[in-house]
Amino acid sequence: MTTSSSRTRLSPAARRAQLLDLGARLFATRSVEEISIDVLAEEAGVSRGLLYHYFGSKQDFREAVIRHAVEDLVTQTAPPAEGEPLERLLASLGVYVDYVLANLTLYRSLVRAAAGGSDELRALYEEGRAALTDRIFREDAQGQILTDNPQTRLMVRGWSAMTEELVLAWADDPTVMTREQLLEMLAMSLPALVDLA
């Protein structure tokens, strides 16, 4: 338990970042419904009032944590700078799978929010998917895998949805195939789908 005597005075930006990191850690293993403002405040070593000062409401906090998680996912899954396009895609997918596994509850919450949540949460989800889609085209600037046109972009969005679903299903039952088999299937399916466009 955190006591007021162990609280550290932080700048507003540092405190907000700390609260977002804490929220991501908590929501990675527990649903938002399981975590009260009191629990959040106690875990952070701050007053309830301070949480409300930074985020206004539990819903605002949830949205801020999800935005933070989406930004973190996009940043962490950036492919390595060197290598062949498919090797780089495979590396990026490996980080994505690891991220989903490490943040499974939070990631499921994001996906569920996109399907039936608020307009703000759907918009956050779409921003993340658009950033990942744009990055695929940007990283393949030489057109070795993809040609950037509306049909191919549609296929990449479909592939992204398929990838998301397969990773979540595999997380539920990783005995179906190895992690390496999953990654290879995902990486090889992108050029195969694009060839159909």
mmCIF file of C-alpha atoms in Angstrom:
data_model
loop_
_atom_site.group_PDB
_atom_site.id
_atom_site.type_symbol
_atom_site.label_atom_id
_atom_site.label_comp_id
_atom_site.label_asym_id
_atom_site.label_seq_id
_atom_site.Cartn_x
_atom_site.Cartn_y
_atom_site.Cartn_z
ATOM 1 C CA MET A 1 0.000 0.000 0.000
ATOM 2 C CA THR A 2 1.263 3.434 -0.887
ATOM 3 C CA THR A 3 1.142 6.107 1.787
ATOM 4 C CA SER A 4 1.113 9.830 1.392
ATOM 5 C CA SER A 5 4.578 10.022 2.965
ATOM 6 C CA SER A 6 6.051 8.047 0.049
ATOM 7 C CA ARG A 7 4.550 10.266 -2.644
ATOM 8 C CA THR A 8 6.951 11.959 -4.975
ATOM 9 C CA ARG A 9 6.302 15.405 -6.374
ATOM 10 C CA LEU A 10 6.421 15.232 -10.156
ATOM 11 C CA SER A 11 5.899 17.756 -12.902
ATOM 12 C CA PRO A 12 2.384 17.680 -14.378
ATOM 13 C CA ALA A 13 3.652 15.992 -17.567
ATOM 14 C CA ALA A 14 5.628 13.390 -15.617
ATOM 15 C CA ARG A 15 2.685 12.690 -13.297
ATOM 16 C CA ARG A 16 0.304 12.301 -16.229
ATOM 17 C CA ALA A 17 2.749 9.930 -17.948
ATOM 18 C CA GLN A 18 3.115 7.962 -14.719
ATOM 19 C CA LEU A 19 -0.661 7.637 -14.404
ATOM 20 C CA LEU A 20 -0.992 6.514 -18.032
ATOM 21 C CA ASP A 21 1.741 3.898 -17.584
ATOM 22 C CA LEU A 22 0.066 2.674 -14.420
ATOM 23 C CA GLY A 23 -3.306 2.509 -16.170
ATOM 24 C CA ALA A 24 -1.801 0.506 -19.030
ATOM 25 C CA ARG A 25 -0.196 -1.929 -16.559
ATOM 26 C CA LEU A 26 -3.431 -2.342 -14.602
ATOM 27 C CA PHE A 27 -5.645 -2.642 -17.682
ATOM 28 C CA ALA A 28 -3.211 -5.156 -19.188
ATOM 29 C CA THR A 29 -4.349 -7.721 -16.632
ATOM 30 C CA ARG A 30 -7.744 -6.484 -15.416
ATOM 31 C CA SER A 31 -10.807 -5.112 -17.113
ATOM 32 C CA VAL A 32 -11.697 -1.472 -16.668
ATOM 33 C CA GLU A 33 -14.774 -2.522 -14.692
ATOM 34 C CA GLU A 34 -12.557 -4.237 -12.100
ATOM 35 C CA ILE A 35 -10.529 -1.116 -11.381
ATOM 36 C CA SER A 36 -12.074 1.669 -9.342
ATOM 37 C CA ILE A 37 -10.803 5.206 -9.082
ATOM 38 C CA ASP A 38 -9.848 4.367 -5.491
ATOM 39 C CA VAL A 39 -7.644 1.475 -6.683
ATOM 40 C CA LEU A 40 -6.057 3.662 -9.354
ATOM 41 C CA ALA A 41 -5.337 6.426 -6.857
ATOM 42 C CA GLU A 42 -3.924 4.011 -4.281
ATOM 43 C CA GLU A 43 -1.693 2.235 -6.825
ATOM 44 C CA ALA A 44 -0.404 5.598 -8.082
ATOM 45 C CA GLY A 45 0.071 7.008 -4.612
ATOM 46 C CA VAL A 46 -2.097 10.016 -5.399
ATOM 47 C CA SER A 47 -5.453 11.317 -4.269
ATOM 48 C CA ARG A 48 -8.665 10.629 -6.149
ATOM 49 C CA GLY A 49 -8.906 14.355 -6.726
ATOM 50 C CA LEU A 50 -5.586 14.383 -8.546
ATOM 51 C CA LEU A 51 -6.778 11.637 -10.907
ATOM 52 C CA TYR A 52 -9.906 13.671 -11.623
ATOM 53 C CA HIS A 53 -7.743 16.769 -12.094
ATOM 54 C CA TYR A 54 -5.765 15.071 -14.874
ATOM 55 C CA PHE A 55 -8.531 13.066 -16.522
ATOM 56 C CA GLY A 56 -11.949 14.354 -15.445
ATOM 57 C CA SER A 57 -13.612 10.936 -15.161
ATOM 58 C CA LYS A 58 -12.877 7.237 -15.178
ATOM 59 C CA GLN A 59 -14.036 7.132 -18.822
ATOM 60 C CA ASP A 60 -11.652 9.966 -19.734
ATOM 61 C CA PHE A 61 -8.853 8.088 -17.974
ATOM 62 C CA ARG A 62 -9.706 4.892 -19.865
ATOM 63 C CA GLU A 63 -9.664 6.745 -23.188
ATOM 64 C CA ALA A 64 -6.333 8.376 -22.344
ATOM 65 C CA VAL A 65 -4.849 5.002 -21.375
ATOM 66 C CA ILE A 66 -6.089 3.425 -24.597
ATOM 67 C CA ARG A 67 -4.682 6.316 -26.661
ATOM 68 C CA HIS A 68 -1.387 5.863 -24.828
ATOM 69 C CA ALA A 69 -1.495 2.099 -25.514
ATOM 70 C CA VAL A 70 -2.240 2.622 -29.219
ATOM 71 C CA GLU A 71 0.661 5.060 -29.527
ATOM 72 C CA ASP A 72 2.887 2.639 -27.634
ATOM 73 C CA LEU A 73 1.862 -0.255 -29.893
ATOM 74 C CA VAL A 74 2.586 1.742 -33.049
ATOM 75 C CA THR A 75 5.969 2.820 -31.668
ATOM 76 C CA GLN A 76 7.029 -0.581 -30.358
ATOM 77 C CA THR A 77 6.089 -2.482 -33.504
ATOM 78 C CA ALA A 78 8.206 -0.349 -35.805
ATOM 79 C CA PRO A 79 10.235 -2.711 -37.973
ATOM 80 C CA PRO A 80 14.024 -2.745 -37.888
ATOM 81 C CA ALA A 81 15.724 -0.302 -40.235
ATOM 82 C CA GLU A 82 17.673 -2.984 -42.113
ATOM 83 C CA GLY A 83 16.723 -6.175 -43.897
ATOM 84 C CA GLU A 84 14.492 -7.434 -46.655
ATOM 85 C CA PRO A 85 10.856 -6.262 -46.540
ATOM 86 C CA LEU A 86 9.451 -9.651 -45.480
ATOM 87 C CA GLU A 87 12.134 -10.065 -42.802
ATOM 88 C CA ARG A 88 11.297 -6.637 -41.438
ATOM 89 C CA LEU A 89 7.575 -7.438 -41.517
ATOM 90 C CA LEU A 90 8.240 -10.683 -39.660
ATOM 91 C CA ALA A 91 10.227 -8.831 -36.982
ATOM 92 C CA SER A 92 7.478 -6.240 -36.600
ATOM 93 C CA LEU A 93 4.837 -8.966 -36.329
ATOM 94 C CA GLY A 94 6.883 -10.695 -33.642
ATOM 95 C CA VAL A 95 6.893 -7.543 -31.534
ATOM 96 C CA TYR A 96 3.153 -7.125 -32.194
ATOM 97 C CA VAL A 97 2.381 -10.660 -30.979
ATOM 98 C CA ASP A 98 4.534 -10.125 -27.888
ATOM 99 C CA TYR A 99 2.824 -6.799 -27.207
ATOM 100 C CA VAL A 100 -0.640 -8.353 -27.481
ATOM 101 C CA LEU A 101 0.324 -11.210 -25.169
ATOM 102 C CA ALA A 102 1.839 -8.862 -22.587
ATOM 103 C CA ASN A 103 -1.202 -6.554 -22.705
ATOM 104 C CA LEU A 104 -3.940 -9.043 -23.538
ATOM 105 C CA THR A 105 -6.753 -7.628 -21.410
ATOM 106 C CA LEU A 106 -6.011 -4.056 -22.491
ATOM 107 C CA TYR A 107 -5.751 -5.086 -26.138
ATOM 108 C CA ARG A 108 -9.040 -7.012 -25.995
ATOM 109 C CA SER A 109 -10.603 -3.968 -24.376
ATOM 110 C CA LEU A 110 -9.409 -1.838 -27.283
ATOM 111 C CA VAL A 111 -10.789 -4.276 -29.849
ATOM 112 C CA ARG A 112 -14.123 -4.567 -28.008
ATOM 113 C CA ALA A 113 -14.314 -0.787 -27.695
ATOM 114 C CA ALA A 114 -13.825 -0.485 -31.443
ATOM 115 C CA ALA A 115 -16.716 -2.871 -32.020
ATOM 116 C CA GLY A 116 -19.181 -1.414 -29.560
ATOM 117 C CA GLY A 117 -17.673 1.383 -27.535
ATOM 118 C CA SER A 118 -17.901 5.107 -27.710
ATOM 119 C CA ASP A 119 -17.193 7.087 -30.853
ATOM 120 C CA GLU A 120 -13.979 8.319 -29.216
ATOM 121 C CA LEU A 121 -12.713 4.789 -28.603
ATOM 122 C CA ARG A 122 -13.626 3.697 -32.134
ATOM 123 C CA ALA A 123 -11.745 6.714 -33.470
ATOM 124 C CA LEU A 124 -8.670 5.804 -31.386
ATOM 125 C CA TYR A 125 -8.776 2.272 -32.734
ATOM 126 C CA GLU A 126 -9.106 3.500 -36.314
ATOM 127 C CA GLU A 127 -6.213 5.940 -35.821
ATOM 128 C CA GLY A 128 -4.026 3.062 -34.671
ATOM 129 C CA ARG A 129 -5.036 0.816 -37.547
ATOM 130 C CA ALA A 130 -4.513 3.637 -40.064
ATOM 131 C CA ALA A 131 -1.047 4.356 -38.624
ATOM 132 C CA LEU A 132 -0.073 0.687 -38.907
ATOM 133 C CA THR A 133 -1.470 0.455 -42.455
ATOM 134 C CA ASP A 134 0.319 3.626 -43.533
ATOM 135 C CA ARG A 135 3.541 2.299 -42.060
ATOM 136 C CA ILE A 136 3.312 -0.900 -44.115
ATOM 137 C CA PHE A 137 3.208 1.179 -47.293
ATOM 138 C CA ARG A 138 5.868 3.602 -46.071
ATOM 139 C CA GLU A 139 8.224 0.755 -45.133
ATOM 140 C CA ASP A 140 7.730 -0.839 -48.544
ATOM 141 C CA ALA A 141 8.399 2.416 -50.375
ATOM 142 C CA GLN A 142 10.193 0.532 -53.158
ATOM 143 C CA GLY A 143 7.015 -1.430 -53.881
ATOM 144 C CA GLN A 144 8.720 -4.787 -53.355
ATOM 145 C CA ILE A 145 5.639 -6.273 -51.690
ATOM 146 C CA LEU A 146 2.853 -3.750 -52.283
ATOM 147 C CA THR A 147 1.733 -1.193 -54.798
ATOM 148 C CA ASP A 148 0.008 1.698 -53.052
ATOM 149 C CA ASN A 149 -3.457 1.959 -54.555
ATOM 150 C CA PRO A 150 -7.010 1.862 -53.150
ATOM 151 C CA GLN A 151 -7.474 -1.869 -53.812
ATOM 152 C CA THR A 152 -4.216 -2.782 -52.082
ATOM 153 C CA ARG A 153 -4.989 -0.505 -49.131
ATOM 154 C CA LEU A 154 -8.329 -2.271 -48.752
ATOM 155 C CA MET A 155 -6.581 -5.653 -48.750
ATOM 156 C CA VAL A 156 -4.035 -4.444 -46.173
ATOM 157 C CA ARG A 157 -6.858 -3.294 -43.900
ATOM 158 C CA GLY A 158 -8.478 -6.697 -44.287
ATOM 159 C CA TRP A 159 -5.161 -8.386 -43.563
ATOM 160 C CA SER A 160 -4.788 -6.231 -40.438
ATOM 161 C CA ALA A 161 -8.208 -7.345 -39.196
ATOM 162 C CA MET A 162 -7.365 -10.973 -39.960
ATOM 163 C CA THR A 163 -4.008 -10.626 -38.180
ATOM 164 C CA GLU A 164 -5.660 -9.124 -35.123
ATOM 165 C CA GLU A 165 -8.239 -11.921 -34.930
ATOM 166 C CA LEU A 166 -5.709 -14.697 -35.516
ATOM 167 C CA VAL A 167 -3.364 -13.376 -32.836
ATOM 168 C CA LEU A 168 -6.193 -13.057 -30.312
ATOM 169 C CA ALA A 169 -7.479 -16.559 -31.152
ATOM 170 C CA TRP A 170 -3.941 -17.960 -30.910
ATOM 171 C CA ALA A 171 -3.501 -16.245 -27.533
ATOM 172 C CA ASP A 172 -6.534 -18.230 -26.341
ATOM 173 C CA ASP A 173 -5.072 -21.507 -27.620
ATOM 174 C CA PRO A 174 -1.357 -21.369 -28.439
ATOM 175 C CA THR A 175 -1.263 -25.159 -28.853
ATOM 176 C CA VAL A 176 -2.759 -24.820 -32.342
ATOM 177 C CA MET A 177 0.621 -23.789 -33.754
ATOM 178 C CA THR A 178 3.921 -22.426 -32.573
ATOM 179 C CA ARG A 179 4.599 -18.714 -32.365
ATOM 180 C CA GLU A 180 7.019 -19.048 -35.278
ATOM 181 C CA GLN A 181 4.383 -20.798 -37.409
ATOM 182 C CA LEU A 182 1.877 -18.068 -36.602
ATOM 183 C CA LEU A 183 4.343 -15.326 -37.528
ATOM 184 C CA GLU A 184 5.313 -17.003 -40.790
ATOM 185 C CA MET A 185 1.659 -17.526 -41.737
ATOM 186 C CA LEU A 186 0.868 -13.865 -41.041
ATOM 187 C CA ALA A 187 3.902 -12.529 -42.902
ATOM 188 C CA MET A 188 3.380 -14.755 -45.944
ATOM 189 C CA SER A 189 -0.359 -14.062 -46.127
ATOM 190 C CA LEU A 190 0.095 -10.334 -46.771
ATOM 191 C CA PRO A 191 1.770 -10.635 -50.191
ATOM 192 C CA ALA A 192 -0.561 -13.523 -51.073
ATOM 193 C CA LEU A 193 -3.650 -11.410 -50.359
ATOM 194 C CA VAL A 194 -2.231 -8.393 -52.142
ATOM 195 C CA ASP A 195 -1.643 -10.533 -55.231
ATOM 196 C CA LEU A 196 -5.416 -11.050 -55.354
ATOM 197 C CA ALA A 197 -6.090 -7.304 -55.501
#
